[in-house]
Coordinates of C-alpha atoms and ligand atoms in Angstrom, one line a residue:
X14 CA 108.7 54.7 119.4
X15 CA 111.1 52.0 118.4
X16 CA 110.2 52.8 114.8
X17 CA 111.0 56.5 115.2
X18 CA 114.4 55.7 116.7
X19 CA 115.3 53.4 113.8
X20 CA 114.2 56.1 111.5
X21 CA 116.3 58.7 113.2
X22 CA 119.3 56.4 113.1
X23 CA 119.0 55.8 109.4
X24 CA 118.5 59.5 108.8
X25 CA 121.7 60.1 110.7
X26 CA 123.4 57.5 108.5
X27 CA 122.5 59.5 105.5
X28 CA 123.5 62.7 107.2
X29 CA 127.0 61.2 107.8
X30 CA 127.2 59.7 104.3
X31 CA 127.3 63.3 103.0
X32 CA 130.6 64.1 104.8
X33 CA 133.8 64.6 102.8
X34 CA 135.9 61.5 102.3
X35 CA 139.5 61.4 103.5
X36 CA 141.3 60.2 106.6
X37 CA 142.1 63.5 108.2
X38 CA 141.1 63.6 111.8
X39 CA 138.6 66.1 113.0
X40 CA 141.4 68.1 114.7
X41 CA 143.5 68.2 111.5
X42 CA 140.5 69.5 109.6
X43 CA 139.6 72.2 112.0
X44 CA 143.1 73.4 112.0
X45 CA 143.1 73.7 108.2
X46 CA 141.8 77.3 107.9
X47 CA 144.5 78.4 110.4
X48 CA 147.2 77.1 108.1
X49 CA 146.3 79.9 105.7
X50 CA 147.2 82.4 108.4
X51 CA 145.1 84.2 110.9
X52 CA 145.1 87.5 109.0
X53 CA 143.7 85.9 105.8
X54 CA 141.1 84.0 107.8
X55 CA 139.9 87.2 109.5
X56 CA 139.7 88.9 106.2
X57 CA 137.5 86.2 104.8
X58 CA 135.4 86.3 108.0
X59 CA 135.0 90.0 107.8
X60 CA 134.1 89.9 104.1
X61 CA 131.5 87.2 104.8
X62 CA 130.0 89.1 107.7
X63 CA 129.7 92.2 105.5
X64 CA 128.1 90.1 102.8
X65 CA 125.8 88.6 105.3
X66 CA 124.7 91.9 106.8
X67 CA 124.1 93.1 103.2
X68 CA 121.5 90.5 102.7
X69 CA 119.5 92.2 105.5
X70 CA 119.5 95.6 103.8
X71 CA 119.2 94.6 100.1
X72 CA 116.0 94.8 98.2
X73 CA 116.3 91.1 97.2
X74 CA 113.0 89.2 97.5
X75 CA 113.0 87.6 101.0
X76 CA 113.4 84.1 99.7
X77 CA 116.5 85.0 97.6
X78 CA 118.0 86.9 100.5
X79 CA 117.5 83.9 102.7
X80 CA 119.1 81.5 100.3
X81 CA 122.0 83.9 99.9
X82 CA 122.5 84.2 103.6
X83 CA 122.5 80.4 103.9
X84 CA 125.0 79.9 101.2
X85 CA 127.3 82.3 103.1
X86 CA 127.1 80.1 106.2
X87 CA 129.8 77.5 105.4
X88 CA 132.2 80.3 104.5
X89 CA 131.7 81.9 107.8
X90 CA 131.9 78.7 109.8
X91 CA 134.5 76.4 108.2
X92 CA 134.8 74.6 111.5
X93 CA 131.3 73.2 110.9
X94 CA 130.9 70.1 108.9
X95 CA 127.4 70.8 107.7
X96 CA 124.7 73.4 108.2
X97 CA 121.0 72.8 107.9
X98 CA 118.1 75.1 108.4
X99 CA 114.8 73.9 109.6
X100 CA 111.8 76.1 109.1
X101 CA 108.3 76.1 110.5
X102 CA 105.4 76.3 108.2
X103 CA 103.9 79.7 108.8
X104 CA 102.8 80.1 112.4
X105 CA 102.9 76.4 113.4
X106 CA 104.6 75.1 116.5
X107 CA 106.3 71.8 116.6
X108 CA 107.0 70.5 113.1
X109 CA 110.1 71.5 111.4
X110 CA 110.8 71.2 107.7
X111 CA 114.2 71.0 106.4
X112 CA 114.8 73.9 104.1
X113 CA 116.0 71.5 101.4
X114 CA 117.6 73.8 98.9
X115 CA 119.7 75.7 101.3
X116 CA 122.0 73.5 103.4
X117 CA 125.4 72.9 102.0
X118 CA 128.3 70.7 102.8
X119 CA 131.5 72.5 103.5
X120 CA 133.0 71.0 100.3
X121 CA 130.3 72.9 98.4
X122 CA 128.1 69.9 97.6
X123 CA 124.5 70.6 98.2
X124 CA 122.9 68.0 100.4
X125 CA 119.6 66.7 99.2
X126 CA 117.1 67.5 101.9
X127 CA 115.3 64.1 101.8
X128 CA 118.6 62.3 101.9
X129 CA 119.6 64.0 105.0
X130 CA 116.5 64.0 106.9
X131 CA 112.9 63.3 106.4
X132 CA 110.9 66.3 105.1
X133 CA 109.1 66.7 108.3
X134 CA 111.3 65.8 111.2
X135 CA 109.5 66.3 114.5
X136 CA 111.8 68.0 116.9
X137 CA 111.0 70.0 119.9
X138 CA 108.0 72.1 120.7
X139 CA 107.7 75.7 121.9
X140 CA 109.8 78.8 121.5
X141 CA 112.5 77.5 123.8
X142 CA 113.6 74.6 121.8
X143 CA 115.2 72.0 124.0
X144 CA 118.6 71.4 122.5
X145 CA 119.0 68.2 124.4
X146 CA 115.9 66.8 122.8
X147 CA 117.4 67.6 119.5
X148 CA 120.7 66.1 120.4
X149 CA 119.0 62.9 121.3
X150 CA 117.2 62.7 118.0
X151 CA 120.2 63.5 115.8
X152 CA 122.9 62.4 118.2
X153 CA 125.8 62.5 115.9
X154 CA 128.5 60.1 116.5
X155 CA 131.5 62.0 115.2
X156 CA 131.2 65.7 116.0
X157 CA 128.6 67.5 118.0
X158 CA 125.3 68.9 116.9
X159 CA 124.5 72.4 117.8
X160 CA 120.9 73.5 117.3
X161 CA 120.2 77.2 117.5
X162 CA 116.6 78.0 117.8
X163 CA 115.8 81.0 115.6
X164 CA 113.4 83.1 117.7
X165 CA 112.1 86.3 116.5
X166 CA 110.5 88.9 118.9
X167 CA 107.4 89.2 116.7
X168 CA 106.7 85.6 115.6
X169 CA 108.5 83.5 118.2
X170 CA 110.2 80.4 116.9
X171 CA 110.6 80.6 113.1
X172 CA 113.2 77.9 112.6
X173 CA 116.2 76.0 113.8
X174 CA 119.7 76.3 112.6
X175 CA 121.5 73.0 112.9
X176 CA 125.2 72.8 112.6
X177 CA 127.4 69.7 112.9
X178 CA 130.7 70.5 114.4
X179 CA 133.9 68.7 113.3
X180 CA 135.1 68.4 116.9
X181 CA 133.8 65.7 119.2
X182 CA 130.8 66.5 121.2
X183 CA 132.6 66.8 124.5
X184 CA 134.9 69.5 123.1
X185 CA 132.2 71.5 121.7
X186 CA 132.0 75.2 122.2
X187 CA 129.5 77.4 120.5
X188 CA 131.1 79.4 117.9
X189 CA 130.3 83.1 118.3
X190 CA 129.9 83.5 114.5
X191 CA 127.1 80.9 114.6
X192 CA 125.1 83.5 116.6
X193 CA 125.7 86.1 113.9
X194 CA 124.5 83.7 111.2
X195 CA 121.5 82.7 113.4
X196 CA 120.5 86.3 114.0
X197 CA 120.6 87.1 110.4
X198 CA 118.7 84.0 109.4
X199 CA 116.0 84.8 111.9
X200 CA 115.4 88.2 110.5
X201 CA 115.4 86.9 106.9
X202 CA 113.2 83.9 107.7
X203 CA 110.6 86.0 109.4
X204 CA 110.5 88.3 106.4
X205 CA 110.3 85.3 104.1
X206 CA 107.4 83.7 106.1
X207 CA 105.6 87.0 106.2
X208 CA 106.0 87.4 102.5
X209 CA 104.8 83.9 101.8
X210 CA 101.7 84.3 104.0
X211 CA 100.9 87.6 102.4
X212 CA 101.2 86.0 99.0
X213 CA 99.0 83.2 100.0
X214 CA 96.4 85.5 101.4
X215 CA 96.5 87.7 98.4
X216 CA 95.9 84.7 96.1
X217 CA 93.1 83.5 98.3
X218 CA 91.5 86.9 98.2
X219 CA 91.7 87.1 94.4
X220 CA 90.0 83.7 94.2
X221 CA 87.4 85.0 96.5
X222 CA 86.4 87.9 94.3
X223 CA 86.4 85.6 91.3
X224 CA 84.2 83.2 93.1
X225 CA 81.7 85.7 94.2
X226 CA 81.3 87.1 90.8
X227 CA 81.1 83.8 89.1
X228 CA 78.2 83.9 86.6
X229 CA 79.6 82.4 83.4
X230 CA 77.6 81.5 80.4
X231 CA 76.2 78.2 81.5
X232 CA 74.0 75.8 79.7
X233 CA 70.6 74.9 80.8
X234 CA 69.3 72.0 82.8
X235 CA 70.2 70.2 86.0
X236 CA 73.5 68.7 84.8
X237 CA 74.9 72.1 83.8
X238 CA 73.8 73.5 87.1
X239 CA 75.5 70.7 89.0
X240 CA 78.7 71.0 87.0
X241 CA 78.8 74.7 87.5
X242 CA 78.3 74.3 91.2
X243 CA 81.0 71.7 91.5
X244 CA 83.4 73.9 89.6
X245 CA 82.8 76.7 92.1
X246 CA 83.4 74.3 95.0
X247 CA 86.5 72.9 93.4
X248 CA 87.9 76.4 93.0
X249 CA 87.1 77.1 96.6
X250 CA 88.8 73.9 97.8
X251 CA 91.9 74.8 95.7
X252 CA 92.0 78.3 97.2
X253 CA 91.8 76.8 100.7
X254 CA 94.6 74.3 99.9
X255 CA 96.8 77.2 99.0
X256 CA 95.7 79.3 102.0
X257 CA 95.7 76.8 104.9
X258 CA 98.3 74.3 103.6
X259 CA 96.3 71.2 104.7
X260 CA 97.1 67.6 104.0
X261 CA 94.2 67.6 101.7
X262 CA 91.0 69.6 101.0
X263 CA 87.9 68.3 99.3
X264 CA 84.5 69.5 98.5
X265 CA 81.4 67.5 99.4
X266 CA 78.0 68.0 98.0
X267 CA 74.6 66.7 99.1
X268 CA 73.7 63.5 97.1
X269 CA 70.2 62.9 95.8
X270 CA 69.7 60.2 98.5
X271 CA 70.5 62.7 101.3
X272 CA 74.1 61.6 101.9
X273 CA 77.2 63.6 101.0
X274 CA 79.5 62.7 98.1
X275 CA 82.6 64.2 96.7
X276 CA 82.0 67.1 94.3
X277 CA 83.0 66.6 90.7
X278 CA 82.1 63.0 90.2
X279 CA 79.0 61.7 88.4
X280 CA 75.8 62.7 90.3
X281 CA 75.0 59.0 90.9
X282 CA 78.4 58.2 92.3
X283 CA 78.2 56.3 95.7
X284 CA 78.0 58.7 98.6
X285 CA 81.0 59.1 100.8
X286 CA 78.7 59.6 103.8
X287 CA 75.5 57.6 103.8
X288 CA 72.2 59.5 104.2
X289 CA 72.0 59.1 108.0
X290 CA 75.6 60.2 108.6
X291 CA 75.3 63.0 105.9
X292 CA 72.2 64.3 107.6
X293 CA 73.9 64.2 111.0
X294 CA 76.8 66.1 109.8
X295 CA 74.7 68.7 108.1
X296 CA 72.6 69.1 111.3
X297 CA 75.8 69.6 113.3
X298 CA 76.9 72.3 110.8
X299 CA 73.5 74.0 110.8
X300 CA 74.0 77.7 111.4
X301 CA 77.8 77.4 111.7
X302 CA 80.5 79.0 109.7
X303 CA 83.0 76.3 110.5
X304 CA 83.4 73.2 112.6
X305 CA 86.6 71.6 113.5
X306 CA 86.5 67.9 114.4
X307 CA 89.5 66.3 116.0
X308 CA 90.4 62.7 116.4
X309 CA 88.6 61.4 119.5
X310 CA 85.8 63.8 119.0
X311 CA 83.0 62.6 121.3
X312 CA 79.9 63.3 119.2
X313 CA 80.6 60.6 116.8
X314 CA 81.2 63.0 113.9
X315 CA 84.8 61.9 113.7
X316 CA 83.6 58.4 113.2
X317 CA 81.1 59.6 110.6
X318 CA 84.0 61.1 108.8
X319 CA 85.8 57.8 108.6
X320 CA 85.0 57.4 104.9
X321 CA 86.2 60.9 104.2
X322 CA 89.3 60.5 106.3
X323 CA 90.3 57.6 104.1
X324 CA 89.6 59.7 101.1
X325 CA 91.6 62.8 102.3
X326 CA 94.4 61.4 104.3
X327 CA 94.9 58.6 106.8
X328 CA 97.0 60.8 109.0
X329 CA 94.5 63.5 109.4
X330 CA 94.4 64.6 113.1
X331 CA 91.6 67.2 112.6
X332 CA 89.2 68.0 109.9
X333 CA 87.7 71.5 109.5
X334 CA 84.3 71.6 107.8
X335 CA 83.2 74.8 106.2
X336 CA 79.6 74.6 105.0
X337 CA 78.8 76.6 101.9
X338 CA 75.5 78.2 102.6
X339 CA 72.9 79.6 100.2
X340 CA 70.5 81.1 102.7
X341 CA 69.5 78.1 104.8
X342 CA 70.5 75.4 102.3
X343 CA 74.0 73.8 102.5
X344 CA 75.1 73.8 98.8
X345 CA 78.3 72.0 99.8
X346 CA 80.8 71.4 102.5
X347 CA 84.5 72.2 102.2
X348 CA 86.6 69.8 104.2
X349 CA 90.2 70.5 105.2
X350 CA 92.3 67.7 106.7
X351 CA 95.2 68.8 108.9
X352 CA 98.0 66.8 110.5
X353 CA 98.4 67.4 114.2
X354 CA 101.1 69.9 113.5
X355 CA 99.4 71.6 110.6
X356 CA 99.1 75.3 110.2
X357 CA 97.3 76.9 113.1
X358 CA 93.6 77.7 112.4
X359 CA 93.9 81.3 113.5
X360 CA 96.3 81.9 110.6
X361 CA 93.7 81.1 107.9
X362 CA 90.3 80.8 109.4
X363 CA 89.0 84.3 108.6
X364 CA 90.0 84.0 105.0
X365 CA 88.7 80.4 104.8
X366 CA 85.2 81.3 106.1
X367 CA 85.2 84.2 103.6
X368 CA 86.0 81.8 100.8
X369 CA 83.1 79.5 101.9
X370 CA 80.8 82.6 101.9
X371 CA 82.1 83.6 98.5
X372 CA 81.6 80.1 97.1
X373 CA 77.9 80.3 98.3
X374 CA 77.6 83.7 96.6
X375 CA 79.2 82.3 93.5
X376 CA 76.8 79.4 93.3
X377 CA 73.9 81.7 94.0
X378 CA 75.1 84.0 91.2
X379 CA 75.2 81.0 88.9
X380 CA 71.7 80.0 89.8
X381 CA 70.4 83.5 89.3
X382 CA 72.1 83.8 85.9
X383 CA 70.6 80.5 84.9
X384 CA 67.1 81.6 86.1
X385 CA 67.6 84.9 84.3
X386 CA 68.7 83.1 81.1
X387 CA 65.6 80.9 81.4
X388 CA 63.4 84.0 81.9
X389 CA 65.1 85.6 78.9
X390 CA 64.4 82.6 76.8
X391 CA 60.7 82.6 77.8
X392 CA 60.5 86.3 77.1
X393 CA 62.1 85.9 73.6
X394 CA 59.6 83.2 72.8
X395 CA 56.7 85.3 74.0
X396 CA 57.9 88.3 71.9
X397 CA 58.3 86.1 68.9
X398 CA 54.8 84.6 69.3
X399 CA 53.2 88.0 69.9
X400 CA 55.0 89.5 66.9
X401 CA 53.8 86.7 64.7
X402 CA 50.2 87.1 65.9
X403 CA 50.4 90.9 65.3
X404 CA 51.7 90.5 61.8
X405 CA 48.5 89.4 60.0
X406 CA 46.1 91.9 61.4
X407 CA 48.7 94.6 60.7
X408 CA 49.1 93.5 57.2
X409 CA 45.3 93.8 56.7
X410 CA 45.2 97.3 58.3
X411 CA 48.1 98.4 56.1
X412 CA 46.4 96.9 53.0
X413 CA 43.1 98.5 53.7
X414 CA 44.8 101.9 54.5
X415 CA 46.6 101.8 51.1
X416 CA 43.3 100.9 49.4
X417 CA 41.6 103.8 51.1
X418 CA 44.3 106.2 50.2
X419 CA 44.1 105.2 46.5
X420 CA 40.3 105.5 46.5
X421 CA 40.5 108.8 48.3
X422 CA 42.7 110.2 45.7
X423 CA 40.1 109.3 43.0
X424 CA 37.1 110.8 44.8
X425 CA 36.8 114.2 46.3
X426 CA 37.3 113.9 50.0
X427 CA 37.8 116.6 52.6
X428 CA 41.5 117.2 53.3
X429 CA 41.2 116.2 57.0
X430 CA 39.9 112.8 56.0
X431 CA 42.7 112.4 53.4
X432 CA 45.3 113.2 56.2
X433 CA 43.6 110.7 58.5
X434 CA 43.8 107.9 56.0
X435 CA 47.4 108.8 55.2
X436 CA 48.2 108.8 58.9
X437 CA 46.6 105.3 59.3
X438 CA 48.8 104.1 56.4
X439 CA 52.0 105.7 57.8
X440 CA 51.4 104.5 61.4
X441 CA 50.5 100.9 60.2
X442 CA 53.8 100.9 58.2
X443 CA 55.7 102.0 61.3
X444 CA 54.0 99.4 63.4
X445 CA 54.9 96.6 60.9
X446 CA 58.5 97.9 60.9
X447 CA 58.4 97.5 64.7
X448 CA 56.9 94.1 64.5
X449 CA 59.6 93.2 62.0
X450 CA 62.3 94.4 64.4
X451 CA 60.8 92.3 67.2
X452 CA 60.8 89.2 64.9
X453 CA 64.4 89.9 63.7
X454 CA 65.7 90.4 67.3
X455 CA 64.0 87.2 68.5
X456 CA 65.4 85.3 65.6
X457 CA 68.9 86.6 66.3
X458 CA 68.6 85.7 69.9
X459 CA 67.6 82.2 69.0
X460 CA 70.3 82.0 66.3
X461 CA 67.7 81.6 63.6
X462 CA 68.3 84.6 61.4
X463 CA 69.5 83.9 57.8
X464 CA 70.9 86.2 55.2
X465 CA 70.7 85.6 51.4
X466 CA 73.9 86.8 49.8
X467 CA 73.8 87.9 46.1
X468 CA 75.7 90.4 44.0
X469 CA 74.4 93.8 45.0
X470 CA 75.2 97.3 43.8
X471 CA 75.1 99.7 46.7
X472 CA 74.7 102.9 44.7
X473 CA 71.1 102.5 43.3
X474 CA 70.1 100.9 46.6
X475 CA 71.3 103.9 48.6
X476 CA 69.7 106.3 46.1
X477 CA 66.3 104.6 46.5
X478 CA 66.5 104.6 50.3
X479 CA 67.6 108.3 50.4
X480 CA 64.8 109.3 48.1
X481 CA 62.1 107.6 50.2
X482 CA 63.6 109.1 53.4
X483 CA 63.6 112.6 51.9
X484 CA 59.9 112.3 51.3
X485 CA 59.5 111.0 54.9
X486 CA 61.5 113.7 56.6
X487 CA 60.9 117.0 54.8
X488 CA 62.5 119.1 57.7
X489 CA 65.8 117.4 57.1
X490 CA 68.3 117.9 54.2
X491 CA 69.6 114.5 53.3
X492 CA 72.6 114.5 50.9
X493 CA 74.2 111.5 49.2
X494 CA 77.8 111.4 47.9
X495 CA 79.5 108.3 46.7
X496 CA 82.4 106.7 44.8
X497 CA 81.8 104.0 42.2
X498 CA 81.7 101.1 41.8
X499 CA 80.5 99.7 45.2
X500 CA 79.5 96.1 44.6
X501 CA 79.6 93.1 46.9
X502 CA 77.9 89.9 47.8
X503 CA 75.4 91.1 50.4
X504 CA 71.7 90.5 51.2
X505 CA 70.0 93.4 49.3
X506 CA 67.0 93.6 51.6
X507 CA 69.2 93.6 54.7
X508 CA 71.5 96.3 53.4
X509 CA 68.4 98.4 52.6
X510 CA 67.2 97.8 56.1
X511 CA 70.5 99.0 57.6
X512 CA 70.6 102.1 55.5
X513 CA 67.0 102.9 56.3
X514 CA 67.5 102.4 60.0
X515 CA 70.6 104.6 60.1
X516 CA 68.9 107.4 58.2
X517 CA 65.8 107.0 60.3
X518 CA 67.8 107.3 63.5
X519 CA 69.7 110.3 62.1
X520 CA 66.4 112.0 61.4
X521 CA 64.5 110.9 64.6
X522 CA 67.4 111.9 66.9
X523 CA 67.6 115.3 65.3
X524 CA 64.1 116.5 66.2
X525 CA 64.9 120.1 65.2
X526 CA 65.7 119.1 61.7
X527 CA 69.1 119.7 60.1
X528 CA 71.6 118.2 57.7
X529 CA 72.0 114.4 57.3
X530 CA 74.9 113.3 55.1
X531 CA 75.3 109.8 53.6
X532 CA 78.7 109.3 52.1
X533 CA 79.9 106.0 50.5
X534 CA 83.6 105.4 49.7
X535 CA 86.0 102.5 49.1
X536 CA 88.3 101.9 52.0
X537 CA 90.8 98.9 52.1
X538 CA 88.6 96.6 50.1
X539 CA 85.5 97.6 52.0
X540 CA 82.5 99.8 51.1
X541 CA 82.3 102.4 53.8
X542 CA 79.0 104.1 54.4
X543 CA 79.0 107.1 56.8
X544 CA 75.8 108.5 58.1
X545 CA 76.2 111.8 59.8
X546 CA 73.7 113.9 61.5
X547 CA 73.5 117.1 63.6
X548 CA 71.1 115.8 66.2
X549 CA 71.2 115.2 70.0
X550 CA 74.3 113.0 69.8
X551 CA 75.1 110.2 72.3
X552 CA 76.5 110.8 75.7
X553 CA 80.0 109.2 76.4
X554 CA 78.5 106.8 79.0
X555 CA 76.0 105.5 76.5
X556 CA 78.3 105.0 73.5
X557 CA 79.4 101.6 74.6
X558 CA 75.8 100.4 75.0
X559 CA 73.8 101.6 72.0
X560 CA 74.3 98.4 70.1
X561 CA 73.0 96.3 73.1
X562 CA 69.8 94.4 73.0
X563 CA 66.9 96.7 74.0
X564 CA 69.2 99.6 75.0
X565 CA 68.0 103.1 74.7
X566 CA 70.0 106.1 75.8
X567 CA 68.3 108.0 78.6
X568 CA 68.5 111.2 76.5
X569 CA 66.3 109.6 73.9
X570 CA 63.8 108.6 76.5
X571 CA 63.8 112.0 78.2
X572 CA 63.0 113.7 74.9
X573 CA 60.1 111.3 74.3
X574 CA 61.7 110.0 71.1
X575 CA 60.0 106.7 70.6
X576 CA 61.9 103.4 69.8
X577 CA 62.4 99.9 70.9
X578 CA 66.2 99.8 71.3
X579 CA 66.5 97.1 68.7
X580 CA 67.5 98.7 65.5
X581 CA 71.2 99.1 66.0
X582 CA 71.4 95.6 67.7
X583 CA 69.9 94.1 64.6
X584 CA 71.9 96.2 62.1
X585 CA 75.2 95.4 63.7
X586 CA 74.3 91.7 63.7
X587 CA 73.3 91.9 60.0
X588 CA 76.5 93.7 59.0
X589 CA 78.5 91.1 60.8
X590 CA 76.6 88.3 59.1
X591 CA 77.6 89.8 55.7
X592 CA 81.2 89.9 56.7
X593 CA 81.2 93.6 57.7
X594 CA 80.8 95.7 60.8
X595 CA 78.8 98.7 62.1
X596 CA 80.2 101.1 64.5
X597 CA 79.6 104.5 66.1
X598 CA 82.4 106.5 64.6
X599 CA 82.1 109.6 66.7
X600 CA 79.7 111.9 68.4
X601 CA 80.8 115.5 68.5
X602 CA 80.9 117.6 71.7
X603 CA 79.4 121.1 71.9
X604 CA 81.1 124.0 73.6
X605 CA 79.6 123.1 77.0
X606 CA 80.6 119.5 76.7
X607 CA 77.1 118.3 75.6
X608 CA 77.0 115.7 72.8
X609 CA 76.1 117.1 69.5
X610 CA 75.5 115.1 66.3
X611 CA 76.7 111.5 65.5
X612 CA 78.4 109.6 62.8
X613 CA 77.8 105.9 62.2
X614 CA 80.0 103.8 59.9
X615 CA 78.9 100.7 58.1
X616 CA 81.6 98.6 56.4
X617 CA 80.9 95.8 54.0
X618 CA 83.4 93.7 52.0
X619 CA 83.6 94.7 48.3
X620 CA 83.4 92.0 45.6
Ligands
ADP718 P1 65.7 102.9 68.9 O1 64.6 102.1 68.3 O2 65.5 103.2 70.3 O3 66.1 104.0 68.0 P2 68.3 101.8 68.1 O4 68.9 100.5 68.4 O5 68.2 102.2 66.7 O6 66.9 101.8 68.9 O7 69.2 102.9 68.9 C1 69.5 102.7 70.2 C2 69.7 104.0 70.9 O8 70.9 104.6 70.4 C3 68.6 104.9 70.7 O9 67.6 104.7 71.6 C4 69.3 106.3 70.9 O10 69.3 106.5 72.2 C5 70.6 106.0 70.4 N1 70.8 106.5 69.0 C6 70.8 105.7 67.9 N2 71.1 106.5 66.8 C7 71.3 107.7 67.2 C8 71.6 109.0 66.6 N3 71.8 109.1 65.3 N4 71.7 110.1 67.4 C9 71.6 110.0 68.7 N5 71.3 108.8 69.4 C10 71.1 107.7 68.6

């Protein structure tokens, strides 16, 4: 108590130190405005009151309006030596914080908040602030101190306006204009607090959605998993700090030995709570959304938290623990340490529990993403292995089929047999193309696909491909138009593969036949190859996905047009590896809004 008294005296000393110098008596000073004439003073007063009321109706942000109103205070009340505004952190009762930037001395010098008073001066409690209690604390030796509680009908006590009169305390009379100022400040303060709380909630809610959707590209293995989980918990703790304004907020995670340690440190860091205490705490939290433990808590958890209390803040009067559940497993515990006069729980608890739930969902999303990536890797490996295994028997089938075809041509063989042999050859070719696609795709996914760049002339290459495709698709009319020269450093086999795939797609996805145009031009230092067809086209919803791994448009599936959904994925990758790109230029729309025909564009850098 003694200590508090000393503190208050020294604060008063600083408070007084800010007063204007000079040897005028208080009486002389209070008379000064009158010397300018009553009329003039009234004019200033009226002008200031108008300016003050304007702050209530302007569209200024609440904080700016508040600051403006406060700056008008000294003009309205020249008989006051100093004005100070104390505000309550949103919704709390008891602790008042000096609104530092806003109080001004009547000579216009801004008083530094911490010089005048401590940041958190504990004054009275409750809506009806006891002015005498305040008087005792600040008991000013020269003039009197008037404390006007700022009470709003909706929020109760929102702050206190403290004014130091120039006249001695015994002669003090409340100045009516002080009430006008107080009234205005109450309205503005409430608006400001509401605005702040809304901002904090909005920020917390945006973190919430970010957390729940958290599934970034994470590496593999336990360490990455731990780091990702800790990152989620850190974000959650940060969001809680902003929302609930605690003294401190930390995230704890189960340690390998069963204790609880601070998240973010090395996994083998010493636990903050040893195994027995960690287990006790987790047991107490079991099935709970939140648990608030106060000093003097009987169950011993408060003592268990001793190590944490040291970590977060010695002055903590209560610690709220929010477990982050993933089904029945506590993936972490978010701990918020509040001073006895911290923000009331009911102002942040709903959002805080939602953040803890979102953190659980976020960690779960990370784990699922990791598991899916692991599954994907296993699948890619399997596909690669299977494709390798298929390659040699397919090569023999293809070889024998070609041999049979050649022999069949030499001997007389019924037409039906000739057709069968040709079909075996054609289908085995198609199969080896598919196996090739599987191998390419798995190489791309494992970052193992290489291209061999060499000077290449596009024209003869395209002519060769077009010729072969014409023989392959007799129901289609394939035309080729080109500008010359079209040379570049590309991988000749891969360019051939892209052209073949684009023409194949154009033909396969126009099952009724039709025209296919291949046009090659020079555009801005690039060779541009357009492949246009009159086929089924690509629905708007599918256009963004057709280059995805394994994507097939539903329309292709519905029409039983076979394919693996790998060709465009591989071709785009190949084009990019050669410094170019591959895009769907457009798909036309029919009269009834149905897609009709497509155009793909391949661009490769010219030499
Ligand atoms: P697929 O082996 O299935 O043809 P692609 O990667 O080559 O795989 O093509 C992906 C999907 O894009 C196809 O399944 C098809 O739905 C669509 N598509 C590709 N080219 C065309 C085209 N010329 N016309 C219409 N749809 C096409």
